[in-house]
């Protein structure tokens, strides 16, 4: 009886009604089959199926207030299943076996109660044990009929979320089963009362607008309403599929604003990935998905070619099309060995007009800076640090690699606030003893990437962005900076231009 299931033999061949009047000599199995009403030559076959054994487990810390609400339905169901189990299981009519089975089917508080109850008695039957179990854990304070009426009044029969009408009808019938004299009008009332909002309105009356007089017709009408609603949802889903599958379009021109630019991109959050939390060296170049193009409803995109090579459009329904762009993840600033791409080992290297030079201000001093996206960090001349009366702090690197492969000693690192138009930028440049004659500061990729720099060699501007504030700094030349060296702008610069743009 400790097994979780029992093997029950079930005949695979039904016995033929009646018995054969005579037997023939020969095979004994045929004679037995004939006597049992089976055709000659047919042996008795059985199919074994596994029937789960009923079990009842009640927590040891169960409260008295929880008996009627949670435990009582389970106990009543257990008693019902046990009685049905005894009806067909082998030796199910033996009293001692029944009692032993119940002793092993109870667990927790039910087992503790069983041991106390049985020890106090010398003789008892399985039915007495089941009745005592019901009295202890499923006390019937009032009749089942009153319990059912209270559940109806409390609305416990309400239709549940995503429950079908057939499932609701079955549950409703089980609830009102203990009420033998429930009138037809009461059945109709409580059935409609328990329907969800999507059914109660359409089931208040029949198709002729008259109240229902028969409960069965009400149930049939509700099933029909559900079938029509499901058919409508299925039709709408099919329509949406056809709309998405269609390729109709007109007017290939995107929506352009009055100033000639694309509309402001609509930003949707980028889906978070597990790798984002593990790799902090990568950062998003934009704010996730952005709409960069939009086609109005009824626009037409040529998406076919005929036999003569002419562009044609495929038929379909018009719809609005948006083109979204997801900026890729770019490699952010890494703690690599410092290097520059526009500064060479030549001591007095001059620069030409193709190198982006911009004017910046530091603590009231005007400086000329080079925008070098090929540089790993920011760099400043040691002479400027002396003018600003700053004390360089120890740096993690001792030298910087120049564009031609040469090396230069790093004297330390300082922290500055530089002004570029209305922008105020926080930078941490390395201090170099020797610099080019045209600039005393280098804006490297560390700062350019942080402030979203954009070098435009057509308009000769460097665009930086801080928050919602954006500024375009114009390029300048050595002559405009007042150095007075007119030959410097025309001489060959000693720089590496290949990596001087973003």
Short mmCIF file of C-alpha atoms in Angstrom, two decimals:
data_model
loop_
_atom_site.label_atom_id
_atom_site.label_comp_id
_atom_site.label_asym_id
_atom_site.label_seq_id
_atom_site.Cartn_x
_atom_site.Cartn_y
_atom_site.Cartn_z
CA UNK A 1 0.00 0.00 0.00
CA UNK A 2 2.99 2.30 0.12
CA UNK A 3 3.28 2.28 -3.65
CA UNK A 4 2.29 5.60 -5.31
CA UNK A 5 0.10 3.69 -7.78
CA UNK A 6 -1.57 0.32 -8.25
CA UNK A 7 -1.61 -1.99 -11.26
CA UNK A 8 -5.18 -2.83 -12.24
CA UNK A 9 -5.78 -5.55 -14.88
CA UNK A 10 -8.47 -4.68 -17.43
CA UNK A 11 -9.66 -7.24 -20.02
CA UNK A 12 -8.66 -6.30 -23.56
CA UNK A 13 -11.33 -8.51 -25.21
CA UNK A 14 -14.94 -8.22 -24.13
CA UNK A 15 -16.68 -11.47 -23.24
CA UNK A 16 -19.26 -12.57 -25.76
CA UNK A 17 -22.70 -12.85 -24.25
CA UNK A 18 -23.78 -16.41 -23.67
CA UNK A 19 -21.75 -19.58 -23.40
CA UNK A 20 -20.91 -22.30 -25.90
CA UNK A 21 -23.10 -25.36 -25.44
CA UNK A 22 -20.38 -27.85 -26.23
CA UNK A 23 -16.66 -28.33 -26.00
CA UNK A 24 -14.19 -30.02 -28.24
CA UNK A 25 -11.31 -32.17 -27.31
CA UNK A 26 -7.88 -30.82 -27.92
CA UNK A 27 -6.17 -27.73 -26.61
CA UNK A 28 -7.17 -27.01 -23.05
CA UNK A 29 -6.88 -23.24 -23.57
CA UNK A 30 -9.50 -23.37 -26.32
CA UNK A 31 -11.84 -25.33 -24.07
CA UNK A 32 -11.40 -22.79 -21.28
CA UNK A 33 -11.97 -19.93 -23.70
CA UNK A 34 -15.12 -21.55 -24.99
CA UNK A 35 -16.43 -22.07 -21.47
CA UNK A 36 -15.78 -18.38 -20.67
CA UNK A 37 -17.71 -17.26 -23.70
CA UNK A 38 -14.67 -16.37 -25.84
CA UNK A 39 -14.09 -17.56 -29.40
CA UNK A 40 -11.92 -20.61 -29.85
CA UNK A 41 -8.22 -19.78 -30.21
CA UNK A 42 -8.51 -16.49 -28.30
CA UNK A 43 -6.53 -16.17 -25.09
CA UNK A 44 -7.44 -13.86 -22.25
CA UNK A 45 -5.45 -10.61 -22.62
CA UNK A 46 -5.19 -7.86 -20.05
CA UNK A 47 -3.88 -4.29 -20.13
CA UNK A 48 -2.32 -2.92 -16.98
CA UNK A 49 -2.87 0.73 -16.12
CA UNK A 50 -1.49 2.73 -13.21
CA UNK A 51 -4.06 4.28 -10.87
CA UNK A 52 -2.62 6.94 -8.52
CA UNK A 53 -3.19 6.15 -4.86
CA UNK A 54 -5.21 8.83 -2.99
CA UNK A 55 -3.18 10.66 -0.36
CA UNK A 56 -3.99 13.42 2.12
CA UNK A 57 -1.30 15.68 3.58
CA UNK A 58 -2.28 18.39 6.06
CA UNK A 59 0.37 20.77 7.44
CA UNK A 60 1.11 20.30 11.11
CA UNK A 61 0.69 24.03 11.84
CA UNK A 62 -2.76 24.32 10.28
CA UNK A 63 -5.04 26.84 12.00
CA UNK A 64 -8.63 26.18 12.94
CA UNK A 65 -9.78 29.16 10.85
CA UNK A 66 -8.24 27.60 7.74
CA UNK A 67 -10.05 24.28 8.02
CA UNK A 68 -13.32 25.25 6.39
CA UNK A 69 -11.70 27.44 3.73
CA UNK A 70 -8.72 25.37 2.55
CA UNK A 71 -8.56 21.94 4.16
CA UNK A 72 -12.23 20.90 4.16
CA UNK A 73 -12.59 20.66 0.34
CA UNK A 74 -9.42 18.56 0.12
CA UNK A 75 -10.53 16.20 2.88
CA UNK A 76 -13.94 15.67 1.29
CA UNK A 77 -12.31 15.00 -2.08
CA UNK A 78 -9.92 12.52 -0.43
CA UNK A 79 -12.79 10.60 1.19
CA UNK A 80 -14.61 10.47 -2.14
CA UNK A 81 -11.53 9.17 -3.98
CA UNK A 82 -10.79 6.56 -1.32
CA UNK A 83 -14.30 5.11 -1.50
CA UNK A 84 -14.08 4.87 -5.28
CA UNK A 85 -10.62 3.32 -4.98
CA UNK A 86 -11.95 0.62 -2.66
CA UNK A 87 -14.69 -0.24 -5.17
CA UNK A 88 -12.39 -1.63 -7.85
CA UNK A 89 -9.04 -2.40 -6.22
CA UNK A 90 -8.30 -6.01 -5.39
CA UNK A 91 -9.01 -6.82 -1.71
CA UNK A 92 -10.75 -3.48 -1.40
CA UNK A 93 -13.64 -5.11 0.45
CA UNK A 94 -11.41 -6.41 3.26
CA UNK A 95 -11.83 -4.28 6.38
CA UNK A 96 -8.30 -4.69 7.75
CA UNK A 97 -6.71 -3.85 4.41
CA UNK A 98 -8.87 -0.73 4.16
CA UNK A 99 -7.78 0.48 7.59
CA UNK A 100 -4.12 -0.25 6.85
CA UNK A 101 -4.40 1.62 3.55
CA UNK A 102 -5.82 4.71 5.29
CA UNK A 103 -3.01 4.61 7.86
CA UNK A 104 -0.44 4.93 5.07
CA UNK A 105 -2.41 7.42 2.95
CA UNK A 106 -2.51 10.12 5.65
CA UNK A 107 0.41 12.51 6.24
CA UNK A 108 1.21 15.46 8.50
CA UNK A 109 -1.47 16.55 10.94
CA UNK A 110 -3.86 13.97 9.52
CA UNK A 111 -1.43 11.14 10.34
CA UNK A 112 -0.90 12.45 13.88
CA UNK A 113 -4.65 12.61 14.44
CA UNK A 114 -5.08 9.10 12.96
CA UNK A 115 -2.56 7.58 15.37
CA UNK A 116 -4.20 9.18 18.39
CA UNK A 117 -7.69 8.20 17.25
CA UNK A 118 -6.88 4.55 16.44
CA UNK A 119 -4.79 3.90 19.56
CA UNK A 120 -7.76 4.87 21.72
CA UNK A 121 -9.93 2.17 20.08
CA UNK A 122 -9.58 -1.58 19.91
CA UNK A 123 -12.03 -2.12 17.07
CA UNK A 124 -13.04 0.23 14.27
CA UNK A 125 -13.96 0.11 10.60
CA UNK A 126 -12.73 2.11 7.66
CA UNK A 127 -16.08 3.89 7.37
CA UNK A 128 -15.90 4.94 11.02
CA UNK A 129 -12.39 6.24 10.38
CA UNK A 130 -13.50 8.23 7.32
CA UNK A 131 -16.47 9.73 9.17
CA UNK A 132 -14.21 10.74 12.06
CA UNK A 133 -11.75 12.25 9.58
CA UNK A 134 -14.52 14.38 8.10
CA UNK A 135 -15.67 15.52 11.54
CA UNK A 136 -12.12 16.50 12.52
CA UNK A 137 -10.83 18.26 9.39
CA UNK A 138 -13.99 19.01 7.38
CA UNK A 139 -16.55 19.95 10.01
CA UNK A 140 -19.95 20.61 8.54
CA UNK A 141 -21.20 23.51 10.64
CA UNK A 142 -24.16 23.91 8.33
CA UNK A 143 -25.68 21.81 5.60
CA UNK A 144 -24.09 21.56 2.18
CA UNK A 145 -27.12 23.30 0.76
CA UNK A 146 -26.60 26.35 2.95
CA UNK A 147 -22.89 26.36 2.13
CA UNK A 148 -23.69 26.43 -1.58
CA UNK A 149 -26.19 29.26 -1.12
CA UNK A 150 -23.63 31.28 0.86
CA UNK A 151 -21.05 30.80 -1.90
CA UNK A 152 -23.54 32.04 -4.48
CA UNK A 153 -24.38 35.08 -2.37
CA UNK A 154 -20.67 35.83 -1.81
CA UNK A 155 -19.97 35.67 -5.56
CA UNK A 156 -17.51 32.79 -5.31
CA UNK A 157 -18.93 31.38 -8.53
CA UNK A 158 -17.82 34.41 -10.57
CA UNK A 159 -16.31 33.64 -13.96
CA UNK A 160 -12.52 33.61 -13.70
CA UNK A 161 -10.01 35.30 -15.99
CA UNK A 162 -9.46 33.40 -19.27
CA UNK A 163 -12.10 30.84 -18.26
CA UNK A 164 -14.25 29.43 -21.03
CA UNK A 165 -18.02 29.29 -20.83
CA UNK A 166 -17.95 25.49 -20.77
CA UNK A 167 -15.56 25.47 -17.80
CA UNK A 168 -17.66 28.06 -15.97
CA UNK A 169 -20.83 26.07 -16.63
CA UNK A 170 -19.25 22.90 -15.24
CA UNK A 171 -18.06 24.69 -12.10
CA UNK A 172 -21.46 26.34 -11.63
CA UNK A 173 -23.25 22.99 -11.88
CA UNK A 174 -20.94 21.46 -9.26
CA UNK A 175 -21.62 24.38 -6.93
CA UNK A 176 -25.42 24.20 -7.11
CA UNK A 177 -25.54 20.38 -6.99
CA UNK A 178 -26.19 20.31 -3.19
CA UNK A 179 -29.29 22.52 -3.71
CA UNK A 180 -31.96 20.04 -4.83
CA UNK A 181 -34.93 22.40 -4.97
CA UNK A 182 -33.25 25.33 -6.78
CA UNK A 183 -35.82 26.92 -9.04
CA UNK A 184 -35.29 27.48 -12.75
CA UNK A 185 -35.50 31.24 -12.37
CA UNK A 186 -32.84 31.11 -9.62
CA UNK A 187 -30.52 29.07 -11.83
CA UNK A 188 -30.88 31.65 -14.59
CA UNK A 189 -30.32 34.54 -12.18
CA UNK A 190 -27.18 33.14 -10.55
CA UNK A 191 -25.71 31.94 -13.86
CA UNK A 192 -26.01 35.43 -15.41
CA UNK A 193 -24.79 37.00 -12.17
CA UNK A 194 -21.55 35.04 -12.38
CA UNK A 195 -20.76 35.81 -16.03
CA UNK A 196 -17.93 38.21 -16.84
CA UNK A 197 -18.63 41.66 -18.26
CA UNK A 198 -18.04 40.57 -21.85
CA UNK A 199 -20.87 38.01 -21.59
CA UNK A 200 -23.33 39.39 -19.02
CA UNK A 201 -24.55 42.19 -21.29
CA UNK A 202 -25.22 39.98 -24.31
CA UNK A 203 -26.78 37.22 -22.19
CA UNK A 204 -29.22 39.38 -20.24
CA UNK A 205 -31.93 38.58 -22.82
CA UNK A 206 -32.39 36.22 -25.72
CA UNK A 207 -32.20 37.15 -29.40
CA UNK A 208 -35.76 38.51 -29.30
CA UNK A 209 -34.98 40.80 -26.36
CA UNK A 210 -37.00 38.72 -23.91
CA UNK A 211 -35.79 37.33 -20.56
CA UNK A 212 -34.71 33.71 -20.57
CA UNK A 213 -37.28 31.23 -19.30
CA UNK A 214 -35.19 28.06 -19.63
CA UNK A 215 -31.77 27.51 -18.08
CA UNK A 216 -30.56 25.19 -20.86
CA UNK A 217 -31.35 27.78 -23.54
CA UNK A 218 -29.41 30.39 -21.56
CA UNK A 219 -26.34 28.13 -21.45
CA UNK A 220 -26.62 27.40 -25.17
CA UNK A 221 -26.98 31.12 -25.96
CA UNK A 222 -23.87 31.94 -23.88
CA UNK A 223 -21.86 29.29 -25.70
CA UNK A 224 -22.95 30.85 -29.00
CA UNK A 225 -21.90 34.32 -27.87
CA UNK A 226 -18.46 32.97 -26.97
CA UNK A 227 -18.13 31.25 -30.34
CA UNK A 228 -19.02 34.47 -32.20
CA UNK A 229 -16.51 36.50 -30.16
CA UNK A 230 -13.75 33.99 -30.84
CA UNK A 231 -14.58 34.03 -34.56
CA UNK A 232 -14.39 37.84 -34.57
CA UNK A 233 -11.00 37.84 -32.84
CA UNK A 234 -9.73 35.23 -35.29
CA UNK A 235 -10.90 37.35 -38.23
CA UNK A 236 -9.20 40.46 -36.83
CA UNK A 237 -5.97 38.55 -36.34
CA UNK A 238 -6.09 37.33 -39.94
CA UNK A 239 -6.67 40.91 -41.14
CA UNK A 240 -3.63 42.16 -39.23
CA UNK A 241 -1.50 39.43 -40.76
CA UNK A 242 -2.63 40.44 -44.25
CA UNK A 243 -1.90 44.11 -43.53
CA UNK A 244 1.62 43.32 -42.35
CA UNK A 245 2.20 41.07 -45.33
CA UNK A 246 1.07 43.67 -47.87
CA UNK A 247 3.75 45.84 -49.52
CA UNK A 248 1.67 48.76 -50.75
CA UNK A 249 3.44 52.18 -50.78
CA UNK A 250 3.43 55.64 -52.56
CA UNK A 251 5.57 58.75 -52.42
CA UNK A 252 9.05 57.43 -51.58
CA UNK A 253 10.15 60.78 -50.18
CA UNK A 254 10.60 60.72 -46.40
CA UNK A 255 9.00 63.26 -44.11
CA UNK A 256 11.23 66.35 -44.06
CA UNK A 257 10.88 69.28 -41.67
CA UNK A 258 10.79 72.92 -42.75
CA UNK A 259 14.49 73.42 -42.10
CA UNK A 260 15.41 70.56 -44.44
CA UNK A 261 16.35 68.07 -41.72
CA UNK A 262 14.79 64.78 -40.76
CA UNK A 263 12.34 64.93 -37.85
CA UNK A 264 13.71 64.57 -34.35
CA UNK A 265 14.40 60.92 -33.73
CA UNK A 266 11.98 59.05 -31.52
CA UNK A 267 13.91 57.15 -28.91
CA UNK A 268 12.95 53.70 -27.70
CA UNK A 269 14.85 52.04 -24.86
CA UNK A 270 17.48 49.53 -25.89
CA UNK A 271 16.82 46.04 -24.62
CA UNK A 272 19.12 45.19 -21.74
CA UNK A 273 21.55 42.33 -22.28
CA UNK A 274 23.59 40.26 -19.89
CA UNK A 275 26.77 41.30 -21.68
CA UNK A 276 26.07 44.98 -20.91
CA UNK A 277 26.66 44.40 -17.24
CA UNK A 278 29.81 42.38 -17.79
CA UNK A 279 31.64 44.56 -20.32
CA UNK A 280 31.93 48.15 -19.12
CA UNK A 281 34.43 49.02 -21.85
CA UNK A 282 31.62 49.11 -24.43
CA UNK A 283 29.08 51.92 -24.38
CA UNK A 284 26.17 52.76 -26.65
CA UNK A 285 26.87 55.39 -29.28
CA UNK A 286 23.25 56.58 -29.20
CA UNK A 287 20.12 56.33 -27.10
CA UNK A 288 18.92 53.00 -28.45
CA UNK A 289 16.57 52.61 -31.39
CA UNK A 290 15.90 55.86 -33.28
CA UNK A 291 13.46 56.57 -36.08
CA UNK A 292 15.44 58.05 -38.95
CA UNK A 293 12.88 57.83 -41.76
CA UNK A 294 9.11 57.74 -42.12
CA UNK A 295 6.84 57.10 -45.11
CA UNK A 296 3.28 58.37 -44.95
CA UNK A 297 0.32 56.08 -45.55
CA UNK A 298 -0.29 55.55 -49.25
CA UNK A 299 3.32 56.06 -50.31
CA UNK A 300 4.69 53.69 -52.93
CA UNK A 301 8.05 51.94 -52.88
CA UNK A 302 9.01 50.13 -56.10
CA UNK A 303 9.54 46.55 -55.06
CA UNK A 304 9.31 44.62 -58.31
CA UNK A 305 10.73 44.47 -61.85
CA UNK A 306 8.78 43.43 -64.94
CA UNK A 307 10.12 41.46 -67.92
CA UNK A 308 11.32 44.65 -69.63
CA UNK A 309 13.32 45.74 -66.61
CA UNK A 310 10.90 48.48 -65.53
CA UNK A 311 10.32 49.06 -61.81
CA UNK A 312 6.79 48.16 -60.72
CA UNK A 313 4.99 48.05 -57.38
CA UNK A 314 3.22 45.07 -55.94
CA UNK A 315 -0.48 45.49 -55.04
CA UNK A 316 -1.51 45.86 -51.42
CA UNK A 317 -3.13 48.08 -48.83
CA UNK A 318 -1.51 51.43 -47.87
CA UNK A 319 0.12 51.77 -44.47
CA UNK A 320 2.65 53.98 -42.67
CA UNK A 321 6.23 52.72 -42.65
CA UNK A 322 8.92 53.80 -40.18
CA UNK A 323 12.64 53.16 -40.61
CA UNK A 324 14.41 52.65 -37.29
CA UNK A 325 18.16 52.56 -36.70
CA UNK A 326 19.89 50.90 -33.79
CA UNK A 327 23.36 52.42 -33.30
CA UNK A 328 25.97 49.71 -32.79
CA UNK A 329 28.01 49.40 -29.65
CA UNK A 330 31.37 51.09 -30.07
CA UNK A 331 34.50 50.57 -28.08
CA UNK A 332 34.79 53.15 -25.36
CA UNK A 333 37.96 54.58 -23.87
CA UNK A 334 40.21 51.86 -22.46
CA UNK A 335 43.13 52.24 -20.12
CA UNK A 336 45.78 51.67 -22.79
CA UNK A 337 49.26 53.09 -23.17
CA UNK A 338 49.09 56.83 -23.98
CA UNK A 339 49.70 57.74 -27.62
CA UNK A 340 49.03 60.58 -30.09
CA UNK A 341 48.66 60.68 -33.88
CA UNK A 342 49.42 64.34 -34.75
CA UNK A 343 52.55 64.98 -32.70
CA UNK A 344 55.98 63.84 -33.87
CA UNK A 345 59.34 63.62 -32.17
CA UNK A 346 60.59 66.71 -34.06
CA UNK A 347 60.93 69.41 -31.42
CA UNK A 348 59.61 72.43 -33.34
CA UNK A 349 57.06 70.68 -35.55
CA UNK A 350 54.68 73.11 -37.23
CA UNK A 351 51.12 72.35 -38.20
CA UNK A 352 49.11 73.17 -41.30
CA UNK A 353 45.52 74.13 -42.06
CA UNK A 354 44.41 70.50 -42.41
CA UNK A 355 44.91 69.84 -38.69
CA UNK A 356 41.81 70.91 -36.68
CA UNK A 357 42.89 73.69 -34.34
CA UNK A 358 40.41 75.30 -31.96
CA UNK A 359 40.63 78.00 -29.32
CA UNK A 360 39.95 77.14 -25.68
CA UNK A 361 40.19 79.01 -22.38
CA UNK A 362 41.69 77.71 -19.14
CA UNK A 363 41.56 79.85 -15.98
CA UNK A 364 41.42 83.04 -18.05
CA UNK A 365 44.23 81.99 -20.41
CA UNK A 366 43.55 81.53 -24.13
CA UNK A 367 45.10 78.36 -25.54
CA UNK A 368 45.21 76.65 -28.92
CA UNK A 369 44.19 73.00 -28.89
CA UNK A 370 44.43 70.28 -31.53
CA UNK A 371 41.54 67.83 -31.90
CA UNK A 372 43.20 64.43 -32.30
CA UNK A 373 40.78 61.52 -32.31
CA UNK A 374 43.75 59.20 -32.73
CA UNK A 375 45.13 60.21 -29.33
CA UNK A 376 44.31 58.02 -26.37
CA UNK A 377 44.09 60.87 -23.83
CA UNK A 378 44.36 64.63 -23.44
CA UNK A 379 47.80 66.27 -23.30
CA UNK A 380 49.01 69.71 -22.20
CA UNK A 381 52.32 71.53 -22.47
CA UNK A 382 54.47 71.79 -19.34
CA UNK A 383 54.92 75.54 -19.98
CA UNK A 384 51.16 76.12 -19.65
CA UNK A 385 51.07 74.12 -16.42
CA UNK A 386 53.79 76.41 -15.03
CA UNK A 387 51.81 79.52 -16.07
CA UNK A 388 48.71 78.17 -14.33
CA UNK A 389 50.79 77.39 -11.22
CA UNK A 390 49.61 73.80 -11.13
CA UNK A 391 51.38 70.89 -9.50
CA UNK A 392 51.24 67.74 -11.64
CA UNK A 393 50.18 64.60 -9.83
CA UNK A 394 51.92 61.25 -10.40
CA UNK A 395 50.63 59.48 -13.51
CA UNK A 396 50.14 55.77 -14.10
CA UNK A 397 52.23 55.98 -17.30
CA UNK A 398 55.79 57.25 -17.67
CA UNK A 399 55.88 57.97 -21.43
CA UNK A 400 53.72 58.59 -24.49
CA UNK A 401 54.15 57.11 -27.97
CA UNK A 402 54.24 59.79 -30.71
CA UNK A 403 52.98 59.55 -34.30
CA UNK A 404 56.38 58.57 -35.73
CA UNK A 405 57.04 55.95 -33.05
CA UNK A 406 59.14 58.20 -30.85
CA UNK A 407 58.72 58.50 -27.10
CA UNK A 408 58.30 61.48 -24.80
CA UNK A 409 58.39 61.52 -21.02
CA UNK A 410 55.15 62.18 -19.10
CA UNK A 411 55.78 64.62 -16.24
CA UNK A 412 52.50 63.93 -14.48
CA UNK A 413 48.77 64.56 -14.78
CA UNK A 414 46.57 67.55 -13.89
CA UNK A 415 42.84 68.20 -13.63
CA UNK A 416 41.39 71.22 -15.45
CA UNK A 417 38.12 72.90 -16.38
CA UNK A 418 38.36 74.19 -19.95
CA UNK A 419 35.84 76.51 -21.57
CA UNK A 420 34.78 76.01 -25.18
CA UNK A 421 32.13 78.57 -26.03
CA UNK A 422 29.29 78.01 -23.52
CA UNK A 423 30.55 74.54 -22.66
CA UNK A 424 32.61 73.81 -19.55
CA UNK A 425 34.49 70.53 -19.85
CA UNK A 426 36.29 68.51 -17.19
CA UNK A 427 39.59 67.11 -18.50
CA UNK A 428 42.59 65.28 -17.02
CA UNK A 429 45.50 65.79 -19.45
CA UNK A 430 48.99 64.33 -19.21
CA UNK A 431 51.79 66.91 -18.95
CA UNK A 432 54.41 66.78 -21.77
CA UNK A 433 57.70 68.74 -21.70
CA UNK A 434 57.79 69.40 -25.48
CA UNK A 435 54.91 70.42 -27.73
CA UNK A 436 54.23 71.67 -31.25
CA UNK A 437 54.67 75.38 -31.99
CA UNK A 438 51.03 75.80 -33.09
CA UNK A 439 49.21 74.36 -30.06
CA UNK A 440 49.74 73.73 -26.38
CA UNK A 441 46.86 71.32 -25.77
CA UNK A 442 45.60 68.12 -27.42
CA UNK A 443 41.99 67.00 -27.11
CA UNK A 444 42.15 63.21 -27.39
CA UNK A 445 39.53 60.54 -27.85
CA UNK A 446 38.86 60.37 -24.11
CA UNK A 447 37.25 63.83 -24.18
CA UNK A 448 35.99 63.78 -27.77
CA UNK A 449 34.03 60.57 -27.21
CA UNK A 450 32.69 61.73 -23.86
CA UNK A 451 31.20 64.92 -25.31
CA UNK A 452 30.02 63.45 -28.63
CA UNK A 453 32.49 65.28 -30.87
CA UNK A 454 31.83 65.64 -34.60
CA UNK A 455 34.58 67.01 -36.88
CA UNK A 456 33.16 68.61 -40.03
CA UNK A 457 35.92 69.40 -42.55
CA UNK A 458 33.46 71.04 -44.94
CA UNK A 459 32.27 73.68 -42.48
CA UNK A 460 35.60 73.63 -40.57
CA UNK A 461 33.91 73.16 -37.19
CA UNK A 462 34.17 70.85 -34.18
CA UNK A 463 30.79 70.10 -32.63
CA UNK A 464 30.63 69.11 -28.96
CA UNK A 465 27.57 68.26 -26.89
CA UNK A 466 27.08 68.35 -23.12
CA UNK A 467 23.62 67.35 -22.03
CA UNK A 468 21.15 69.35 -24.13
CA UNK A 469 23.70 72.08 -24.88
CA UNK A 470 25.51 71.88 -28.23
CA UNK A 471 28.32 74.11 -29.54
CA UNK A 472 30.18 74.24 -32.87
CA UNK A 473 33.72 75.54 -32.40
CA UNK A 474 35.31 76.94 -35.61
CA UNK A 475 38.75 75.79 -36.74
CA UNK A 476 41.52 78.35 -36.57
CA UNK A 477 45.02 78.63 -38.12
CA UNK A 478 48.40 79.69 -36.85
CA UNK A 479 48.10 83.11 -38.55
CA UNK A 480 44.76 83.78 -36.90
CA UNK A 481 46.25 82.90 -33.53
CA UNK A 482 48.66 85.83 -33.96
CA UNK A 483 51.91 83.93 -34.10
CA UNK A 484 53.09 85.96 -37.09
CA UNK A 485 54.70 82.99 -38.81
CA UNK A 486 53.20 83.15 -42.32
CA UNK A 487 55.38 80.35 -43.65
CA UNK A 488 54.12 77.87 -41.11
CA UNK A 489 50.73 77.50 -42.78
CA UNK A 490 52.29 76.73 -46.15
CA UNK A 491 55.05 74.38 -44.99
CA UNK A 492 54.61 70.64 -44.91
CA UNK A 493 53.27 69.72 -41.48
CA UNK A 494 55.08 67.07 -39.48
CA UNK A 495 51.87 65.29 -38.43
CA UNK A 496 49.87 62.15 -39.20
CA UNK A 497 46.60 63.16 -40.85
CA UNK A 498 45.23 59.65 -41.33
CA UNK A 499 43.74 59.38 -37.86
CA UNK A 500 42.86 63.05 -37.34
CA UNK A 501 39.11 62.64 -37.97
CA UNK A 502 36.26 60.84 -36.21
#
